[in-house]
mmCIF file of C-alpha atoms in Angstrom:
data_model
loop_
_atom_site.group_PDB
_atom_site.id
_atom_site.type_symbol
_atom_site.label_atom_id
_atom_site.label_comp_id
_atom_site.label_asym_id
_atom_site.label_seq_id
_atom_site.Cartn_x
_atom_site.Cartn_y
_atom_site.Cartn_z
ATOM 1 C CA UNK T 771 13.929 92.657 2.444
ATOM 2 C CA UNK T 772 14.128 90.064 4.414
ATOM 3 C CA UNK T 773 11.833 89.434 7.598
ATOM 4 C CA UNK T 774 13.198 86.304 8.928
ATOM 5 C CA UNK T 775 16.825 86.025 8.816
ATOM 6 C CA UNK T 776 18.380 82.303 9.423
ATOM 7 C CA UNK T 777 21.844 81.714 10.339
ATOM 8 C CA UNK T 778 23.855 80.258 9.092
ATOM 9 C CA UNK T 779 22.982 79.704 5.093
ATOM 10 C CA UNK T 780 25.379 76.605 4.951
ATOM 11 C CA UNK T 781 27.468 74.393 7.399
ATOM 12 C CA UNK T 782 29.946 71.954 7.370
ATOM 13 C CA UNK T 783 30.998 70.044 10.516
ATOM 14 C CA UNK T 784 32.860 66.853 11.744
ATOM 15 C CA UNK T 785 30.474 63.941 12.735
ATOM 16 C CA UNK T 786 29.680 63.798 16.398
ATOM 17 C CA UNK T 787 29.890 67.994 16.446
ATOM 18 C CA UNK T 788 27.155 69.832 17.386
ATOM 19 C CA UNK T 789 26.031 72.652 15.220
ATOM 20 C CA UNK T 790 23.654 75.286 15.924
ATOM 21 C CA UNK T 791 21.159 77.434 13.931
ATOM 22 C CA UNK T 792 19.129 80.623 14.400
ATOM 23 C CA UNK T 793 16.200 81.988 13.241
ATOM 24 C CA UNK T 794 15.694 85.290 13.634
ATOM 25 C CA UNK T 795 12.544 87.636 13.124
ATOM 26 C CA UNK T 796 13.974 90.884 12.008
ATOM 27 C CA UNK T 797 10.346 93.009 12.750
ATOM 28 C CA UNK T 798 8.008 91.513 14.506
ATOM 29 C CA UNK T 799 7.789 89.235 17.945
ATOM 30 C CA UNK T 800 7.425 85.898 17.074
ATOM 31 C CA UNK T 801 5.981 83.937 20.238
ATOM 32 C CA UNK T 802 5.815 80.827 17.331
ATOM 33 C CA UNK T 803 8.397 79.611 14.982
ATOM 34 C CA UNK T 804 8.499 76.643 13.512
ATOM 35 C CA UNK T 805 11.097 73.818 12.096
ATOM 36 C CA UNK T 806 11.323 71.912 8.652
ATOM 37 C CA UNK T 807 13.786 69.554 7.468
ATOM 38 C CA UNK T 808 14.314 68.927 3.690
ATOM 39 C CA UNK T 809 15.954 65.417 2.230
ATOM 40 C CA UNK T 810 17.336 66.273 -0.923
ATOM 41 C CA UNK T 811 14.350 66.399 -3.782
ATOM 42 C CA UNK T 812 11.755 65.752 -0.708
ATOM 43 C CA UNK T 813 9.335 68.119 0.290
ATOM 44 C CA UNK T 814 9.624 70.191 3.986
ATOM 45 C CA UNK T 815 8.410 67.827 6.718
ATOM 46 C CA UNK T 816 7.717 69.598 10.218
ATOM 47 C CA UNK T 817 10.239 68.797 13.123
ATOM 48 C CA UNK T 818 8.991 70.758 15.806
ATOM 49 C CA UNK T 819 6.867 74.267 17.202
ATOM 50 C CA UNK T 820 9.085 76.123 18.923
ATOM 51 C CA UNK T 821 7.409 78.560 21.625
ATOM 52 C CA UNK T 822 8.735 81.302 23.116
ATOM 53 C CA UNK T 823 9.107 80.575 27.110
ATOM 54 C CA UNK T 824 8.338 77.070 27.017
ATOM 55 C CA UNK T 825 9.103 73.511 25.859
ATOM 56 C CA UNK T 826 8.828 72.743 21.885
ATOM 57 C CA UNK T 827 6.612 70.501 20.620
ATOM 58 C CA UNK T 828 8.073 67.729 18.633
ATOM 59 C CA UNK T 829 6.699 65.543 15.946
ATOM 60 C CA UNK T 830 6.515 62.126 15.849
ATOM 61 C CA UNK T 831 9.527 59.928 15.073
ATOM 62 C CA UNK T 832 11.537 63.464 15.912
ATOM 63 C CA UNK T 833 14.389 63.347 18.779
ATOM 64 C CA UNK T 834 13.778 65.877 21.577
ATOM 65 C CA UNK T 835 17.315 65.047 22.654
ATOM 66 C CA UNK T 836 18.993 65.527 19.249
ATOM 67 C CA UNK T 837 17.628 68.098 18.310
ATOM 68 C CA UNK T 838 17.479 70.744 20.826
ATOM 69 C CA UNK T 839 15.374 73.933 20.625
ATOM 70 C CA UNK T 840 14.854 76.867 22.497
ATOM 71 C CA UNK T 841 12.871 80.435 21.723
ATOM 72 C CA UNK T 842 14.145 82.430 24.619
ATOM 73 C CA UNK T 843 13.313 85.602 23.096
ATOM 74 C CA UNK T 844 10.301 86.791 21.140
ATOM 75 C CA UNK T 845 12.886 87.375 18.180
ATOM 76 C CA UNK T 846 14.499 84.613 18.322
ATOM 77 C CA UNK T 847 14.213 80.606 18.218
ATOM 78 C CA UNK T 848 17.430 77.961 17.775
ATOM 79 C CA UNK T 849 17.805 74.627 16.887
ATOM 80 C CA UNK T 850 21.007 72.520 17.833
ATOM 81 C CA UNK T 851 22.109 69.882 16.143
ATOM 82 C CA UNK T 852 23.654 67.609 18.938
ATOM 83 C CA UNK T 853 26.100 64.837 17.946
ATOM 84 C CA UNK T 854 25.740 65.330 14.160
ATOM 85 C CA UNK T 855 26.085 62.129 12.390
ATOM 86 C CA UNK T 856 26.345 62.174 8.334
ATOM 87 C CA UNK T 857 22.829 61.185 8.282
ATOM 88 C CA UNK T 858 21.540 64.375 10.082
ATOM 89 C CA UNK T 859 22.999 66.040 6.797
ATOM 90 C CA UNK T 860 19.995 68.095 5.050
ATOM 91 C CA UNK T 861 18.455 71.454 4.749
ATOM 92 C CA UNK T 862 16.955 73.202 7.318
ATOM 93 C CA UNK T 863 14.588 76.132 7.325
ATOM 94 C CA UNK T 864 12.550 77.980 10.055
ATOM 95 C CA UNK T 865 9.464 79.932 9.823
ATOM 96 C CA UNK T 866 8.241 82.221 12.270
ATOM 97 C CA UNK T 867 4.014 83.523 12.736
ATOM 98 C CA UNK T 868 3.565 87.070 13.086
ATOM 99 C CA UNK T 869 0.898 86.909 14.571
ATOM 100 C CA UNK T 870 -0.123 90.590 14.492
ATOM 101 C CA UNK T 871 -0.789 90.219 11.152
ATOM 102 C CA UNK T 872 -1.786 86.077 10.579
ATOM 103 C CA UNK T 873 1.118 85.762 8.325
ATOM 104 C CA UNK T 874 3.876 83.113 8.604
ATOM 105 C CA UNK T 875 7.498 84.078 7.091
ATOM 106 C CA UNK T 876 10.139 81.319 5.781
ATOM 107 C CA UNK T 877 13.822 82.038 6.843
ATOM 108 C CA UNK T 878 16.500 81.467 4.035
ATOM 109 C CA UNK T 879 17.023 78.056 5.019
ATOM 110 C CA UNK T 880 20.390 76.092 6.252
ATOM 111 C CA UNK T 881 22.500 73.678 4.329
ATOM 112 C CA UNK T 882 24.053 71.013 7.217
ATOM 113 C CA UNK T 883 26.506 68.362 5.691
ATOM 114 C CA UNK T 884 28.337 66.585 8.335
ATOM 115 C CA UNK T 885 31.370 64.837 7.245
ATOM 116 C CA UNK H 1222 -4.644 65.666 10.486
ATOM 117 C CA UNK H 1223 -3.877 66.688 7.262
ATOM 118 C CA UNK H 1224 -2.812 65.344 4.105
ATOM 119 C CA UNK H 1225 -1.429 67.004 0.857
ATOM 120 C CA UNK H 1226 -1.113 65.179 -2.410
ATOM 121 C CA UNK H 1227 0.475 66.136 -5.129
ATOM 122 C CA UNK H 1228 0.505 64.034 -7.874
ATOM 123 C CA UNK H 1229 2.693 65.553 -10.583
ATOM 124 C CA UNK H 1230 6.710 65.172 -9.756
ATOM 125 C CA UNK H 1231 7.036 67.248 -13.065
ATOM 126 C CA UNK H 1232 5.526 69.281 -15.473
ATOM 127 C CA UNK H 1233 6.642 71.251 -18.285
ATOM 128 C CA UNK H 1234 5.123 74.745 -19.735
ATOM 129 C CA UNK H 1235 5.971 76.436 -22.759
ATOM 130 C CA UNK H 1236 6.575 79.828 -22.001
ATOM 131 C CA UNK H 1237 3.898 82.442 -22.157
ATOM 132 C CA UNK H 1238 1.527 79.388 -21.922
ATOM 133 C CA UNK H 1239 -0.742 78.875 -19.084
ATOM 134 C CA UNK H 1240 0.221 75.456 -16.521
ATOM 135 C CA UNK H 1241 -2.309 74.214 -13.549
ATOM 136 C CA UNK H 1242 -0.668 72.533 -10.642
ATOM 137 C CA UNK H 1243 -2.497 70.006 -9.136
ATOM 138 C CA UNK H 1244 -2.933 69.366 -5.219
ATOM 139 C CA UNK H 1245 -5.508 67.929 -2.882
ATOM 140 C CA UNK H 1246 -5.815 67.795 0.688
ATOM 141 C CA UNK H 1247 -7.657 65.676 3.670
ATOM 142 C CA UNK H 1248 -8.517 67.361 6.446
ATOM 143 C CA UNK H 1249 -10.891 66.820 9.585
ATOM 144 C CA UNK H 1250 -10.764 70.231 10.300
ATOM 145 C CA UNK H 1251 -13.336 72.876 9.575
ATOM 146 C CA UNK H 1252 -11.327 75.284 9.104
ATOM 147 C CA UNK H 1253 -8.041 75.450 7.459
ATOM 148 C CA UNK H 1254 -5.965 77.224 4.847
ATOM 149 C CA UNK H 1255 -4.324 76.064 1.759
ATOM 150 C CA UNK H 1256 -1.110 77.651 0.744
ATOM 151 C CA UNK H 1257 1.357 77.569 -2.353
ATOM 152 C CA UNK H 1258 4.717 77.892 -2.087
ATOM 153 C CA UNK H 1259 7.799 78.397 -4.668
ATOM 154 C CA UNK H 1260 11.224 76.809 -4.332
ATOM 155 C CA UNK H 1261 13.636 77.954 -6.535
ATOM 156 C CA UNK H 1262 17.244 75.947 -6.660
ATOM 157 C CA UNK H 1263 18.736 78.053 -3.854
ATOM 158 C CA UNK H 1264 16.088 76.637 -1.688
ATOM 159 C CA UNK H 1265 14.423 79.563 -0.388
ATOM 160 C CA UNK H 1266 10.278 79.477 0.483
ATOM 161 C CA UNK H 1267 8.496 81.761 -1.767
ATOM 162 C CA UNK H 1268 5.049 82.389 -0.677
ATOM 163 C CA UNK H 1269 2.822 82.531 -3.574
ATOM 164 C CA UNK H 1270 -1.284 82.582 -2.565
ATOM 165 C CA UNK H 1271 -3.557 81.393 0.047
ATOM 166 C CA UNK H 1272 -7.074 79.989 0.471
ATOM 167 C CA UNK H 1273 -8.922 80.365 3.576
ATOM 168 C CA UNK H 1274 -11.883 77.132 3.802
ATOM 169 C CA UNK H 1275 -14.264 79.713 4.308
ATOM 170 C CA UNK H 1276 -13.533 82.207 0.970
ATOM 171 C CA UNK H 1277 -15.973 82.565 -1.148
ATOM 172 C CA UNK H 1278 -14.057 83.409 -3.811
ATOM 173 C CA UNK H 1279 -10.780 81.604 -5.450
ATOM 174 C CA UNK H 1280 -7.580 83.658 -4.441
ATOM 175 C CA UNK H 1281 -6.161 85.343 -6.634
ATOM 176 C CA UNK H 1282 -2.404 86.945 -6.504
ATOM 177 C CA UNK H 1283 -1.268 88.521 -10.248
ATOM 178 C CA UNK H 1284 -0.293 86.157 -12.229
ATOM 179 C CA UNK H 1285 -1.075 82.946 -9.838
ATOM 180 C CA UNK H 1286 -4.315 81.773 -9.399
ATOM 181 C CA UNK H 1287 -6.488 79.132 -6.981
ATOM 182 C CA UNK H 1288 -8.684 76.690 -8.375
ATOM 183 C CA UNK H 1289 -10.301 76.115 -5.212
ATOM 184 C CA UNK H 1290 -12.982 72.886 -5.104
ATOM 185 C CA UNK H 1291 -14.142 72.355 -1.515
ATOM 186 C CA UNK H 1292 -16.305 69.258 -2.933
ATOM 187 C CA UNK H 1293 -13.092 67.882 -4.377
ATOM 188 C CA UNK H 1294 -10.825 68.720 -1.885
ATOM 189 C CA UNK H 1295 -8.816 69.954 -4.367
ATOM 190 C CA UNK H 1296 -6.915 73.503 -4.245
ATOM 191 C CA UNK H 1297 -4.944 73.361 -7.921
ATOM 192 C CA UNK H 1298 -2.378 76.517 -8.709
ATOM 193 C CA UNK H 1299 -3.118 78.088 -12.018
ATOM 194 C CA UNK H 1300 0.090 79.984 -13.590
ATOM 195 C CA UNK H 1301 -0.313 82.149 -16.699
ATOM 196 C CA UNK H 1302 1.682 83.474 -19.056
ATOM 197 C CA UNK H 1303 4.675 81.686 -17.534
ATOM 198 C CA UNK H 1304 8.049 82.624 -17.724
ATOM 199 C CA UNK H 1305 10.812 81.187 -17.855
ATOM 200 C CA UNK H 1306 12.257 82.611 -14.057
ATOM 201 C CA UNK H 1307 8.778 80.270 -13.022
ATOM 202 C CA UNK H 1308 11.000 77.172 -13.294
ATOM 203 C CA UNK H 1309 11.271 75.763 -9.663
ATOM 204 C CA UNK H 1310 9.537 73.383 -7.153
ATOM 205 C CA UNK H 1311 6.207 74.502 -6.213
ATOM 206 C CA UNK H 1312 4.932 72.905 -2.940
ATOM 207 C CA UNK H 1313 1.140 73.041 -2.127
ATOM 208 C CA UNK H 1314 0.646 73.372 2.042
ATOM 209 C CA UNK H 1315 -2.340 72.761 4.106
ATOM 210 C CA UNK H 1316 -2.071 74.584 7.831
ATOM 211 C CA UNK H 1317 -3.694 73.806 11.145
ATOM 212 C CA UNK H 1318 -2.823 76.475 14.156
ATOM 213 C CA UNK H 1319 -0.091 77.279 11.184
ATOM 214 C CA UNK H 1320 1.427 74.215 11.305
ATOM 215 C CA UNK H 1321 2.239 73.580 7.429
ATOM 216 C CA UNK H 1322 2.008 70.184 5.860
ATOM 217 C CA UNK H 1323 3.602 70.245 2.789
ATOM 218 C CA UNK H 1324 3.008 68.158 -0.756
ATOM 219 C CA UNK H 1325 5.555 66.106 -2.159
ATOM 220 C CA UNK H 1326 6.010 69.308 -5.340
ATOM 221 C CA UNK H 1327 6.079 69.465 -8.748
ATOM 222 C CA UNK H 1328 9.176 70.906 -10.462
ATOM 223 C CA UNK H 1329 7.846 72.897 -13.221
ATOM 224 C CA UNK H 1330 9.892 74.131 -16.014
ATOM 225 C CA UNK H 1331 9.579 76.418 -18.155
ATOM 226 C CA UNK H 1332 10.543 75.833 -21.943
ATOM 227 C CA UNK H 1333 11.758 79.127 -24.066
#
């Protein structure tokens, strides 16, 4: 089964909403999780490190501000979509480090169109 | 920093028929991994094999293979006997402190 659940698998939401999304390791602590956002037929491109207890670390060209993140919990890590504008309309998909055992897992990924 | 290429958008395979998936990296770092990953339509991450820089030995994972060339900087993904539930996008990763920088992909199908 799964070990990283993301939530939720598809959205829909009225520009200039804010829409948030979870990623959830189901067990394991994971102090690391990280964030991808897919174009249609475009490869993942990294958005941000989330770490549990302290800031993320964003990529360049990525908006702190719009997209918010926070890993309050060694389970858990969310990423909030603030202001959605049409454009902001892709796939997103988390993965977390276990890093008990070195391995990263992929959540199920999340469908955003904003209308 | 690293840099994945992946120079075939698509490739066919006849099934039962053996297809190599081509990807190379740049990397300053002396240590990394190399990672493939599956995609199938519902968009899901598949993890498929990895290649530590140090290995000795190409990874191997069933039916997947690594055709690992440190000289090259190449790290190509060997599929036999595919099948036809092998059609997908297959994205080739480098990783540094498990940061993943994904390929551009090659969508593979499979031909009956």
């Amino acid at each position: 089964g799964a070990v990283v659940s993301q939530h939720p698998s598809w959205v829909i939401c009225k520009s200039g909403t804010s829409v948030k999304i979870e990623c959830r390791s189901l067990d394991f602590q994971a102090t690391t999780m990280f964030w991808y956002r897919q174009f249609p037929k475009q490869s993942l491109m990294l958005m941000a490190t989330s770490n549990e207890g302290s800031k993320a670390t964003y990529e360049q060209g990525v908006e702190k501000d719009k997209f918010l993140i926070n890993h309050a919990s060694l389970t858990l890590s969310t990423l909030t979509v603030t202001s959605a504008h049409p454009e902001d309309s892709s796939f997103y998909i988390c993965s977390a480090l276990n890093r008990a055992g070195e391995k990263l897992f992929f959540g199920s990924g999340t469908q955003l169109s904003v209308l | 920093a690293q840099k994945i290429t992946q120079t075939q958008p698509g490739m066919f395979v006849q099934e039962k028929e053996a297809v190599t998936l081509d990807c190379t990296y740049d990397t300053s770092d002396p240590s990394y991994g190399l990672f493939w990953y599956k995609q199938p339509s519902s968009g899901e991450m598949i993890f498929l094999i990895y290649q530590g820089s140090y290995d000795q030995q190409n990874a191997t994972e069933g039916r997947y293979s690594l055709n690992f060339q440190k000289a090259r900087k190449s790290a190509n993904l060997v599929i036999s006997a595919s099948q036809l539930g092998d059609s997908a996008m297959y994205f080739c990763a480098g990783d540094s402190s498990y940061k993943l920088i994904f390929g551009s992909g090659t969508r593979l199908l499979v031909r009956p």
